[in-house]
Coordinates of C-alpha atoms in Angstrom, one line a residue:
Chain Z
M1 CA 9.4 35.6 43.2
K2 CA 11.6 34.8 39.7
Q3 CA 10.6 32.0 38.1
V4 CA 13.8 29.5 37.3
F5 CA 12.1 27.0 35.5
G6 CA 9.0 26.4 33.4
R7 CA 7.5 25.1 30.0
P8 CA 8.9 26.9 27.0
D9 CA 6.5 29.4 25.3
A10 CA 7.3 27.0 22.3
L11 CA 5.7 24.0 23.8
T12 CA 2.1 23.6 24.0
D13 CA 0.8 22.5 27.7
V14 CA -0.5 18.7 26.7
P15 CA 0.8 15.8 27.7
T16 CA 2.7 13.7 25.0
H17 CA 2.0 10.0 23.7
Y18 CA 5.6 9.6 24.0
C19 CA 6.5 6.1 25.9
P20 CA 8.3 6.1 29.4
G21 CA 12.1 6.0 29.0
C22 CA 12.1 7.5 25.3
T23 CA 13.5 10.7 24.5
H24 CA 11.6 12.5 22.3
G25 CA 10.3 14.4 25.2
I26 CA 14.0 15.8 26.5
I27 CA 14.5 16.4 22.4
H28 CA 11.0 18.3 22.1
R29 CA 11.8 20.4 25.0
L30 CA 15.7 21.4 23.7
V31 CA 14.2 22.7 20.9
A32 CA 11.3 24.8 22.3
E33 CA 13.9 26.3 24.8
V34 CA 16.5 27.4 21.7
I35 CA 13.0 28.7 20.0
D36 CA 12.6 30.8 23.1
E37 CA 16.2 31.8 23.7
L38 CA 16.4 32.7 20.2
G39 CA 12.8 34.8 20.3
V40 CA 12.2 33.2 17.1
R41 CA 8.7 31.3 18.0
E42 CA 6.6 33.5 15.9
R43 CA 8.3 33.2 12.9
T44 CA 9.2 29.5 12.8
I45 CA 7.7 26.7 11.0
G46 CA 8.4 22.5 12.2
I47 CA 7.6 19.8 9.9
S48 CA 6.9 16.9 11.7
P49 CA 7.6 13.3 10.2
V50 CA 5.8 10.0 9.5
G51 CA 6.8 7.9 12.9
C52 CA 6.7 8.4 16.3
A53 CA 6.9 12.0 16.1
V54 CA 3.9 12.6 13.7
L55 CA 2.1 14.4 15.9
A56 CA 4.6 16.9 16.9
Y57 CA 2.4 19.5 15.5
D58 CA 0.0 18.9 19.2
Y59 CA 3.2 20.0 21.2
F60 CA 4.8 22.2 19.4
N61 CA 3.6 25.9 20.1
C62 CA 4.7 27.2 16.4
D63 CA 3.1 26.9 13.0
F64 CA 3.4 23.0 11.9
V65 CA 3.1 21.2 9.2
E66 CA 2.9 17.4 8.8
A67 CA 4.8 15.9 5.7
S68 CA 4.9 12.6 3.8
H69 CA 7.3 9.8 4.9
G70 CA 11.2 11.2 4.1
R71 CA 9.8 14.1 2.9
A72 CA 10.3 16.8 5.4
P73 CA 13.4 18.2 4.2
A74 CA 11.3 18.7 0.8
V75 CA 8.7 20.4 2.1
A76 CA 11.0 22.7 4.6
T77 CA 12.6 23.5 1.2
G78 CA 9.6 24.4 -0.6
I79 CA 8.4 26.5 3.0
K80 CA 12.0 28.1 3.4
R81 CA 11.9 29.2 -0.3
V82 CA 9.0 30.9 -0.1
L83 CA 9.7 32.2 2.9
P84 CA 13.4 33.3 3.3
D85 CA 13.1 35.3 6.8
S86 CA 11.2 32.5 8.3
V87 CA 13.0 29.8 10.9
V88 CA 12.5 26.3 9.1
F89 CA 13.3 23.0 11.5
C90 CA 12.2 19.4 10.0
Y91 CA 11.6 16.6 13.2
Q92 CA 12.9 13.5 11.7
G93 CA 13.1 9.5 12.7
D94 CA 15.9 7.0 11.5
G95 CA 13.1 5.2 9.2
D96 CA 12.2 8.4 7.6
L97 CA 15.3 10.2 7.2
A98 CA 18.2 7.3 6.6
S99 CA 15.9 5.3 4.4
I100 CA 12.6 6.2 2.6
G101 CA 14.0 10.4 2.6
A102 CA 17.5 9.5 2.2
A103 CA 17.3 11.3 -1.4
E104 CA 15.6 13.9 0.2
I105 CA 17.6 14.8 3.1
V106 CA 20.8 14.2 0.8
H107 CA 19.6 17.3 -1.7
A108 CA 18.5 19.3 0.9
A109 CA 22.0 19.3 2.2
T110 CA 24.1 19.3 -0.5
R111 CA 22.0 22.6 -1.5
G112 CA 22.3 24.2 1.7
E113 CA 19.0 24.7 2.6
K114 CA 19.1 27.2 5.3
I115 CA 17.0 24.8 7.4
T116 CA 17.3 22.8 10.4
V117 CA 16.8 19.3 11.2
I118 CA 16.7 17.4 14.3
F119 CA 17.2 13.7 13.4
V120 CA 16.1 11.1 16.5
N121 CA 18.2 8.3 15.3
N122 CA 16.9 5.1 17.7
A123 CA 18.0 2.3 15.6
I124 CA 14.4 1.0 15.1
Y125 CA 10.8 1.5 13.6
G126 CA 9.1 2.7 16.8
M127 CA 5.7 3.9 15.8
T128 CA 5.1 0.2 13.4
G129 CA 6.2 -1.6 16.2
G130 CA 9.8 -2.4 16.1
Q131 CA 11.0 -3.1 12.7
M132 CA 14.5 -3.4 11.4
A133 CA 15.9 0.6 10.9
P134 CA 18.8 1.6 8.2
T135 CA 20.1 2.5 11.5
T136 CA 20.1 -0.5 13.4
L137 CA 23.0 -2.1 14.4
P138 CA 24.7 -5.4 13.4
G139 CA 23.3 -8.0 15.0
Q140 CA 20.5 -6.2 16.8
R141 CA 17.1 -7.9 17.3
T142 CA 14.0 -6.7 15.3
T143 CA 10.8 -8.1 14.3
T144 CA 12.1 -8.0 10.9
S145 CA 15.8 -9.2 11.8
P146 CA 14.3 -11.8 14.6
R147 CA 17.9 -13.4 14.9
G148 CA 20.0 -10.0 14.9
R149 CA 21.1 -7.8 11.8
D150 CA 22.8 -9.9 9.6
V151 CA 24.9 -7.5 7.8
E152 CA 25.6 -10.2 4.9
S153 CA 22.2 -9.8 4.0
A154 CA 20.4 -6.4 5.3
G155 CA 24.2 -4.6 4.9
Y156 CA 25.4 -1.9 7.5
P157 CA 23.6 0.8 9.4
I158 CA 24.1 4.3 7.9
R159 CA 26.0 6.8 9.9
V160 CA 24.0 10.4 8.6
A161 CA 26.2 12.4 10.5
E162 CA 29.3 11.3 8.7
L163 CA 27.9 11.0 5.5
L164 CA 26.2 14.2 5.2
S165 CA 29.6 15.9 6.6
S166 CA 31.3 15.6 3.3
L167 CA 28.7 18.0 1.4
S168 CA 29.6 21.5 1.2
G169 CA 26.0 23.0 1.8
V170 CA 26.2 22.0 5.2
A171 CA 27.0 24.5 7.7
Y172 CA 27.0 22.5 11.3
I173 CA 26.3 18.5 11.9
A174 CA 26.8 17.1 15.4
R175 CA 25.6 13.8 16.9
V176 CA 24.5 14.2 20.6
S177 CA 22.6 12.2 23.1
A178 CA 20.1 13.0 26.1
T179 CA 21.2 10.4 28.4
S180 CA 22.4 12.4 31.2
P181 CA 22.1 15.7 32.3
A182 CA 25.9 16.3 30.8
N183 CA 24.7 15.0 27.6
V184 CA 21.4 17.1 27.7
T185 CA 23.8 20.0 27.9
K186 CA 25.9 19.6 25.2
A187 CA 22.8 18.5 23.1
K188 CA 21.1 21.8 23.7
R189 CA 24.2 23.7 23.0
A190 CA 24.1 21.6 19.4
V191 CA 20.4 22.7 19.1
R192 CA 21.1 26.5 19.6
K193 CA 24.0 26.3 17.2
A194 CA 21.9 24.7 14.5
F195 CA 19.1 27.0 14.7
E196 CA 22.1 30.1 14.6
M197 CA 23.5 28.7 11.5
Q198 CA 20.1 29.2 10.1
I199 CA 19.0 32.2 11.3
D200 CA 22.8 33.7 10.2
G201 CA 22.0 32.1 6.7
K202 CA 25.1 30.1 7.0
G203 CA 23.6 27.0 4.8
F204 CA 22.6 23.2 6.1
S205 CA 22.1 22.5 9.4
L206 CA 21.4 18.9 11.4
V207 CA 21.5 17.8 14.9
E208 CA 21.5 13.9 15.1
F209 CA 20.5 12.7 18.4
L210 CA 20.8 9.0 19.3
S211 CA 17.6 8.1 21.0
T212 CA 16.1 5.3 22.9
C213 CA 13.3 2.9 22.3
P214 CA 13.0 1.0 25.4
I215 CA 9.3 -0.6 24.5
N216 CA 10.6 -2.2 21.3
W217 CA 14.3 -2.8 22.1
G218 CA 12.8 -4.8 25.0
M219 CA 14.2 -2.8 27.9
S220 CA 14.0 -0.7 30.6
P221 CA 14.0 2.9 30.4
L222 CA 17.4 2.9 32.4
E223 CA 19.0 -0.3 30.4
A224 CA 17.7 1.7 27.2
M225 CA 20.2 4.8 28.2
K226 CA 22.8 2.7 29.1
W227 CA 22.4 0.8 25.6
V228 CA 22.8 4.0 23.9
D229 CA 25.7 4.9 25.9
E230 CA 27.4 1.6 25.5
K231 CA 26.6 0.3 22.2
M232 CA 25.2 2.8 20.1
S233 CA 27.6 5.6 20.8
L234 CA 30.5 3.5 19.9
Y235 CA 29.0 3.0 16.1
Y236 CA 27.6 6.4 16.4
P237 CA 30.3 8.5 17.8
L238 CA 29.2 11.8 19.5
G239 CA 30.7 14.7 18.9
D240 CA 31.1 17.6 16.2
Y241 CA 30.9 16.3 12.3
T242 CA 30.9 19.6 10.6
Q243 CA 33.7 19.9 8.0
V244 CA 33.1 22.2 5.3
P245 CA 35.3 21.0 2.7
E246 CA 37.3 23.3 0.5
V247 CA 35.6 24.3 -2.7
G248 CA 38.6 24.0 -5.2
Chain U
M1 CA -1.0 43.5 -22.7
G2 CA -2.9 42.6 -25.7
E3 CA 0.3 41.5 -27.5
K4 CA 0.2 38.9 -30.0
V5 CA 3.1 36.6 -30.1
L6 CA 3.9 33.4 -31.5
M7 CA 4.7 30.7 -28.7
K8 CA 5.8 27.1 -28.1
G9 CA 2.9 25.4 -26.1
N10 CA 5.2 24.7 -22.9
E11 CA 6.4 28.3 -23.1
A12 CA 2.9 29.8 -23.0
I13 CA 2.1 27.3 -19.7
A14 CA 5.2 29.3 -18.0
E15 CA 4.7 32.6 -19.4
A16 CA 0.7 32.3 -17.8
A17 CA 2.1 31.0 -14.9
I18 CA 4.2 34.1 -14.8
L19 CA 1.2 36.4 -15.7
A20 CA -0.8 34.6 -12.9
G21 CA 1.4 35.6 -10.0
C22 CA 3.2 32.4 -9.7
R23 CA 6.6 33.0 -8.1
H24 CA 7.7 29.6 -7.1
F25 CA 8.5 26.6 -9.5
F26 CA 9.8 23.5 -8.6
G27 CA 10.5 20.5 -11.3
Y28 CA 12.3 17.8 -12.6
P29 CA 13.4 17.3 -16.1
I30 CA 11.7 14.9 -18.1
T31 CA 10.6 15.0 -21.8
P32 CA 8.3 16.2 -23.7
Q33 CA 8.0 19.4 -20.9
N34 CA 11.7 20.2 -20.6
E35 CA 10.6 23.8 -21.8
I36 CA 9.0 24.9 -19.3
P37 CA 11.3 24.1 -16.5
E38 CA 13.9 25.9 -18.8
Y39 CA 11.9 28.6 -19.1
M40 CA 11.1 29.3 -15.6
S41 CA 14.5 28.9 -15.2
R42 CA 15.4 32.0 -17.0
R43 CA 12.3 33.9 -16.3
M44 CA 12.1 33.6 -12.8
P45 CA 14.8 35.4 -11.7
E46 CA 14.2 38.4 -13.7
V47 CA 10.6 38.6 -12.1
G48 CA 12.3 38.0 -8.6
G49 CA 10.8 34.7 -8.5
V50 CA 12.0 31.0 -6.9
F51 CA 13.4 28.5 -9.7
L52 CA 14.7 24.9 -8.1
Q53 CA 15.6 22.1 -9.9
A54 CA 14.2 19.2 -7.4
E55 CA 16.4 16.1 -6.9
S56 CA 13.2 13.8 -8.3
E57 CA 9.4 14.3 -9.3
V58 CA 8.9 13.0 -5.8
A59 CA 10.9 16.1 -3.7
G60 CA 9.6 18.8 -6.3
S61 CA 6.0 17.8 -5.6
N62 CA 6.4 18.1 -2.3
M63 CA 8.6 21.5 -2.0
V64 CA 5.5 22.4 -3.8
Y65 CA 3.3 21.1 -1.0
G66 CA 5.9 23.3 1.1
A67 CA 5.5 26.2 -0.8
A68 CA 1.7 25.6 -1.0
C69 CA 1.8 25.3 2.7
A70 CA 3.4 29.1 3.3
G71 CA 0.5 30.5 1.1
A72 CA 2.2 30.9 -2.6
R73 CA 1.3 30.4 -5.9
V74 CA 2.9 28.0 -6.7
M75 CA 3.6 25.0 -9.9
T76 CA 5.3 22.1 -10.9
T77 CA 5.2 20.5 -14.7
S78 CA 5.9 17.0 -15.7
S79 CA 5.3 14.1 -18.0
S80 CA 3.3 10.8 -17.3
P81 CA 5.7 8.7 -15.5
G82 CA 6.5 12.1 -13.5
I83 CA 3.6 12.6 -13.0
S84 CA 3.3 8.9 -11.6
L85 CA 5.8 9.8 -8.8
M86 CA 3.9 13.1 -7.8
Q87 CA 0.7 11.0 -6.6
E88 CA 1.8 10.9 -3.3
A89 CA 2.5 14.6 -2.6
I90 CA -1.0 15.3 -4.9
S91 CA -3.1 13.0 -2.7
Y92 CA -1.5 14.7 0.5
M93 CA -2.9 18.2 -1.0
A94 CA -6.0 17.0 -1.8
G95 CA -6.1 15.5 1.6
A96 CA -4.6 18.9 3.4
E97 CA -6.5 20.9 1.0
L98 CA -3.6 23.0 -0.4
P99 CA -3.8 25.1 -3.6
C100 CA -1.4 24.4 -6.7
V101 CA -1.1 24.1 -10.7
L102 CA 0.3 20.6 -11.5
V103 CA 0.9 20.2 -15.3
N104 CA 0.9 16.9 -17.1
I105 CA 2.1 17.2 -20.9
V106 CA 1.2 13.5 -21.1
R107 CA 3.6 11.2 -23.5
G108 CA 2.6 7.2 -24.2
G109 CA 2.7 4.5 -21.6
P110 CA 3.1 2.3 -19.6
G111 CA 5.9 2.0 -17.8
L112 CA 8.7 4.6 -19.5
G113 CA 6.5 4.2 -22.8
G114 CA 7.5 6.9 -25.4
I115 CA 7.7 10.5 -25.8
Q116 CA 5.1 10.9 -27.6
G117 CA 1.7 12.6 -27.4
S118 CA -0.8 10.5 -25.6
Q119 CA -4.0 11.0 -23.5
A120 CA -3.7 7.9 -21.4
D121 CA -3.2 9.6 -18.5
Y122 CA -6.8 10.5 -18.3
F123 CA -8.1 7.6 -15.6
Q124 CA -5.0 9.0 -13.5
A125 CA -5.9 12.6 -13.6
T126 CA -9.6 12.3 -12.9
K127 CA -10.2 9.2 -11.1
G128 CA -7.8 9.8 -8.6
G129 CA -4.6 8.5 -8.9
G130 CA -3.3 8.8 -5.5
H131 CA -4.8 7.2 -2.8
G132 CA -7.7 8.2 -1.0
D133 CA -11.4 9.6 -1.6
Y134 CA -10.3 13.1 -3.4
K135 CA -10.9 14.5 -7.2
L136 CA -8.4 17.3 -9.1
I137 CA -10.0 19.7 -10.9
V138 CA -8.8 18.9 -14.2
L139 CA -8.7 21.6 -17.5
A140 CA -8.3 20.2 -21.1
P141 CA -6.9 23.1 -23.2
S142 CA -6.7 22.2 -27.2
S143 CA -4.5 25.3 -28.7
V144 CA -1.7 27.1 -27.3
Q145 CA -3.9 30.3 -26.3
E146 CA -6.0 27.8 -23.9
L147 CA -2.9 26.4 -22.4
M148 CA -2.0 30.1 -21.7
D149 CA -5.3 30.8 -20.7
L150 CA -6.3 28.2 -18.5
T151 CA -3.2 27.8 -16.9
I152 CA -4.2 31.2 -15.5
T153 CA -7.2 29.9 -14.6
A154 CA -5.8 27.0 -13.2
F155 CA -4.4 29.3 -10.7
D156 CA -7.2 31.2 -9.5
L157 CA -9.6 27.6 -9.3
A158 CA -6.6 26.2 -6.8
D159 CA -7.0 29.4 -4.7
M160 CA -11.0 29.5 -4.6
Y161 CA -11.1 25.9 -3.6
R162 CA -8.3 25.1 -1.9
N163 CA -8.1 22.4 -4.4
P164 CA -4.6 21.2 -6.8
V165 CA -5.7 21.8 -10.1
M166 CA -4.4 20.1 -12.9
I167 CA -3.6 21.0 -16.7
L168 CA -3.8 18.2 -18.8
G169 CA -1.8 18.4 -22.0
D170 CA 0.0 16.3 -24.3
A171 CA 3.6 16.0 -26.2
I172 CA 1.5 17.8 -29.3
L173 CA 0.2 20.6 -27.6
G174 CA 3.8 21.2 -25.6
Q175 CA 5.5 21.3 -28.6
M176 CA 3.6 23.1 -31.1
M177 CA 3.9 26.7 -31.9
E178 CA 1.0 29.2 -32.5
P179 CA 0.3 32.9 -32.0
V180 CA -1.0 33.9 -28.8
I181 CA -2.6 36.9 -27.0
L182 CA -1.6 38.0 -24.0
K183 CA -4.3 39.0 -21.8
E184 CA -4.7 41.3 -18.5
R185 CA -5.8 38.7 -16.1
P186 CA -9.1 39.6 -14.8
K187 CA -9.0 40.8 -10.9
Q188 CA -10.3 37.8 -8.9
D189 CA -12.3 38.1 -5.6
L190 CA -10.1 35.4 -3.6
P191 CA -10.4 34.3 -0.5
P192 CA -7.3 35.3 1.8
K193 CA -5.2 32.4 3.0
T194 CA -5.4 32.6 6.9
W195 CA -5.0 29.0 7.1
A196 CA -1.1 29.1 5.8
T197 CA 1.9 28.4 7.9
V198 CA 4.0 31.5 7.9
G199 CA 4.5 32.0 11.5
A200 CA 2.2 32.0 14.5
K201 CA 2.2 36.0 15.0
M202 CA -0.3 37.7 17.1
R203 CA -2.7 34.5 16.2
P204 CA -2.7 30.8 17.3
K205 CA -0.8 28.3 15.6
N206 CA -1.8 27.1 11.9
V207 CA -1.3 23.3 11.4
I208 CA -1.2 21.6 8.1
T209 CA -1.9 17.8 8.1
S210 CA -3.8 15.2 6.8
L211 CA -3.6 12.6 9.3
S212 CA -6.4 12.4 11.3
L213 CA -6.6 8.7 13.5
D214 CA -10.2 8.9 14.3
P215 CA -12.0 7.6 11.5
V216 CA -15.2 10.1 13.1
K217 CA -13.1 13.1 12.6
L218 CA -11.6 11.7 8.8
E219 CA -15.0 10.9 7.5
K220 CA -16.4 14.1 8.5
H221 CA -13.5 15.9 6.7
N222 CA -14.1 13.9 3.4
L223 CA -17.9 14.5 3.6
R224 CA -16.6 18.3 4.1
L225 CA -14.5 17.6 1.1
A226 CA -17.3 15.8 -1.0
E227 CA -19.6 19.1 -0.3
K228 CA -16.6 21.1 -1.6
Y229 CA -16.2 18.9 -4.9
K230 CA -19.8 19.2 -5.6
R231 CA -19.7 22.8 -5.2
V232 CA -17.0 22.5 -8.1
A233 CA -19.0 20.5 -10.3
D234 CA -21.8 23.0 -9.9
E235 CA -19.5 26.1 -11.0
Q236 CA -17.2 24.9 -13.1
V237 CA -18.0 22.7 -15.8
R238 CA -16.2 23.9 -19.2
Y239 CA -17.1 22.5 -22.4
K240 CA -17.6 23.7 -26.2
T241 CA -19.8 22.5 -29.4
Y242 CA -19.0 23.0 -33.1
M243 CA -21.5 22.0 -35.3
A244 CA -23.5 20.2 -33.0
D245 CA -27.0 21.3 -33.2
D246 CA -27.8 19.2 -36.3
A247 CA -25.2 16.5 -35.6
E248 CA -26.6 12.6 -36.2
T249 CA -23.2 11.5 -35.4
L250 CA -21.9 13.4 -32.5
L251 CA -18.0 13.4 -31.8
V252 CA -16.5 13.3 -28.4
A253 CA -12.8 14.5 -27.8
Y254 CA -10.4 16.9 -26.1
G255 CA -7.2 18.3 -25.9
T256 CA -5.1 17.4 -29.1
C257 CA -7.8 14.8 -30.5
A258 CA -10.9 17.4 -30.3
R259 CA -8.5 19.4 -32.9
I260 CA -8.7 16.4 -35.3
A261 CA -12.3 15.6 -34.5
Q262 CA -13.0 19.0 -35.4
A263 CA -10.9 18.5 -38.9
A264 CA -12.8 15.7 -39.5
V265 CA -16.2 17.4 -38.9
D266 CA -15.3 20.0 -41.7
I267 CA -14.6 16.8 -44.0
A268 CA -17.8 15.2 -43.0
R269 CA -19.8 18.0 -43.5
E270 CA -18.5 19.0 -47.2
R271 CA -19.4 15.6 -47.8
G272 CA -22.8 16.1 -46.7
L273 CA -22.6 13.9 -43.4
K274 CA -24.3 15.8 -40.0
V275 CA -21.6 15.3 -38.1
G276 CA -20.4 17.4 -35.0
L277 CA -18.2 17.5 -31.8
F278 CA -18.3 18.3 -28.2
R279 CA -15.2 18.8 -26.6
P280 CA -15.5 18.5 -22.7
I281 CA -12.5 20.9 -21.5
S282 CA -13.0 20.4 -17.8
L283 CA -12.3 16.7 -17.6
W284 CA -13.3 16.8 -13.9
P285 CA -15.8 18.1 -13.2
F286 CA -16.8 16.1 -16.5
P287 CA -19.6 18.1 -18.5
Y288 CA -22.1 15.0 -18.2
D289 CA -25.6 17.1 -18.2
A290 CA -24.1 19.1 -20.8
L291 CA -23.2 16.4 -23.3
Q292 CA -26.6 14.6 -22.1
L293 CA -28.3 17.5 -23.4
T294 CA -26.4 18.1 -26.9
A295 CA -26.6 14.3 -27.9
Q296 CA -30.1 14.3 -27.2
E297 CA -31.4 14.7 -30.9
S298 CA -28.3 12.7 -31.9
L299 CA -28.3 9.0 -33.5
R300 CA -25.1 7.9 -32.3
V301 CA -21.7 9.0 -30.3
L302 CA -18.2 8.3 -31.6
V303 CA -15.5 9.1 -29.0
V304 CA -12.1 9.9 -30.2
E305 CA -8.9 9.2 -28.5
M306 CA -5.2 8.9 -27.9
S307 CA -5.6 6.1 -25.6
L308 CA -7.3 2.7 -25.6
G309 CA -10.8 4.4 -24.4
Q310 CA -10.6 6.2 -21.2
M311 CA -12.9 9.4 -21.3
I312 CA -15.4 7.2 -23.2
E313 CA -16.5 5.6 -19.5
D314 CA -17.7 9.3 -18.9
V315 CA -19.3 9.6 -22.3
R316 CA -21.4 6.4 -21.4
L317 CA -22.6 7.6 -18.2
A318 CA -23.5 10.6 -19.7
I319 CA -25.9 9.0 -22.4
L320 CA -26.8 6.3 -20.4
D321 CA -27.1 3.6 -23.0
S322 CA -29.6 6.1 -24.7
K323 CA -27.8 5.7 -27.9
P324 CA -24.6 3.5 -29.5
V325 CA -21.5 4.9 -28.2
C326 CA -18.6 3.8 -30.5
F327 CA -15.0 4.4 -30.2
Y328 CA -12.0 5.3 -32.3
G329 CA -8.4 5.7 -30.6
R330 CA -4.8 5.2 -31.0
T331 CA -2.2 4.5 -28.2
G332 CA 1.1 4.5 -27.7
G333 CA 2.0 7.9 -28.9
M334 CA 0.2 7.3 -32.5
T335 CA -2.0 10.4 -33.3
P336 CA -5.5 9.4 -35.5
T337 CA -5.3 11.5 -38.5
P338 CA -9.0 13.3 -39.6
R339 CA -9.0 10.7 -42.6
E340 CA -9.0 7.8 -40.0
V341 CA -11.8 10.0 -38.1
L342 CA -13.8 10.1 -41.4
D343 CA -13.4 6.6 -42.2
E344 CA -14.9 5.7 -38.7
I345 CA -17.8 8.1 -39.2
E346 CA -18.7 6.6 -42.5
K347 CA -18.4 3.2 -41.4
I348 CA -20.6 3.0 -38.4
V349 CA -22.9 5.8 -40.5
E350 CA -23.2 2.9 -43.1
E351 CA -23.4 0.0 -40.7
G352 CA -26.4 2.2 -39.6
I353 CA -25.3 2.2 -35.7

């Protein structure tokens, strides 16, 4: 009998600690499926962030390094410069990448580091209990913006895909979500393309996932999916953001 | 090999790293160590290595973390304010037991401070610097030849013990020129890096992390690190003495200050004063036992530092109040002269301390 569906080799057979309704699990799976399909598991090194995905090294079945907060792109640079034939990916959240690690991600992108970044944007600090993130929407309530994010005082959310797409070292950037089967299919295509860009030596690639945090958003999993579709994706439109500018 | 050349201290460090097989350098410009990244940017491509100018010391030290994870011999260099920025990565590398070489060409502080030579980063280097229970191996050269030799040694110690090793120099050592002999590196029997994250080919995956949420496990890990540090302390104590056998006044100084103190010893001896020098070369592990033994017959100890007195605390721990421990230091990038040290010697001898 032909097996048509199973656990990817690049995932371990352990239950994750992620909350119900969070899309980290789906995103892990998509990355693992792509690693399997490209046949690169044995030369892949992942880097986990500080945040909800800090234990990603327990769930992926490939070599893994845990980086300090925000520094995954710098750690990835060190690994890739030693092992140019390896496949290196960072898995980072929005606090990790867009706040404390803003310098590292910008410079890894502009250097055109041949790495792939899976950027999980859920508009909040999940692991620490729901504080305001650099990606928290205007008016969104968090434990450190209890009256809603006031842009006069807290500033505006950062659109990472748009920001990084202005840099010449970028080979591919897309923003996706995992809120429906159709979106998951599109997301997988984007992850695959991002890894292919790295393997082909084209430059820096990043896939931004709009993700959910039902616990800290105070929503049911279904409401959270709906909030991504109806609120988040208005501020953060899905699509391809690759625009490698002409170098003049 | 065996060739004698005139080299600047900073360049000697860089060439020593190449001789030691270092092929990955990540750094960020800061005075007074810029000759190192400049040298590396020229030299690394010639030997098939990688030079990368990082966007900050924070990023550079985390690139070192990554390169060490991948099993490379890797180095970064900086000066005091930059080394402060690296403390995060240093703590992580100590926790994850990653070998690497760090060079601090110390300048005057605190804050942005100045750019002249200083020894005010002794505490930071030897007592932690970053967070958590850990130790760096810290070596203090006092000549350009030693900058070269100890840099090579640093790479071997890092691999031998899976620990970051720091070369603690200063602006004077980094900028001075002296003849050095380029030596063949003695063959070392070093453990294979089976733990490195180079791809899980034909083996279970390797994971490098300093995270341990279970305090029982973290305590066990820290106790294992403590055993390693004890082994280092038993095996890697380094020091030199100069005319110390019959010294009534024993000077204790390292690095640049040891050169000044040695000049003061020579003048004092000409004047009939029995003065000697004890020079710690490994600042961690500090040569407590050797210093205690050397100081046994002397009447007093004078610590000379380019700081307000930091190593003096370790000297006191070694001497255990068995005799007076005096201090002479200059701070903020000022350098003591042999004459000043001699005056201090004469003063404490006269006062009958």
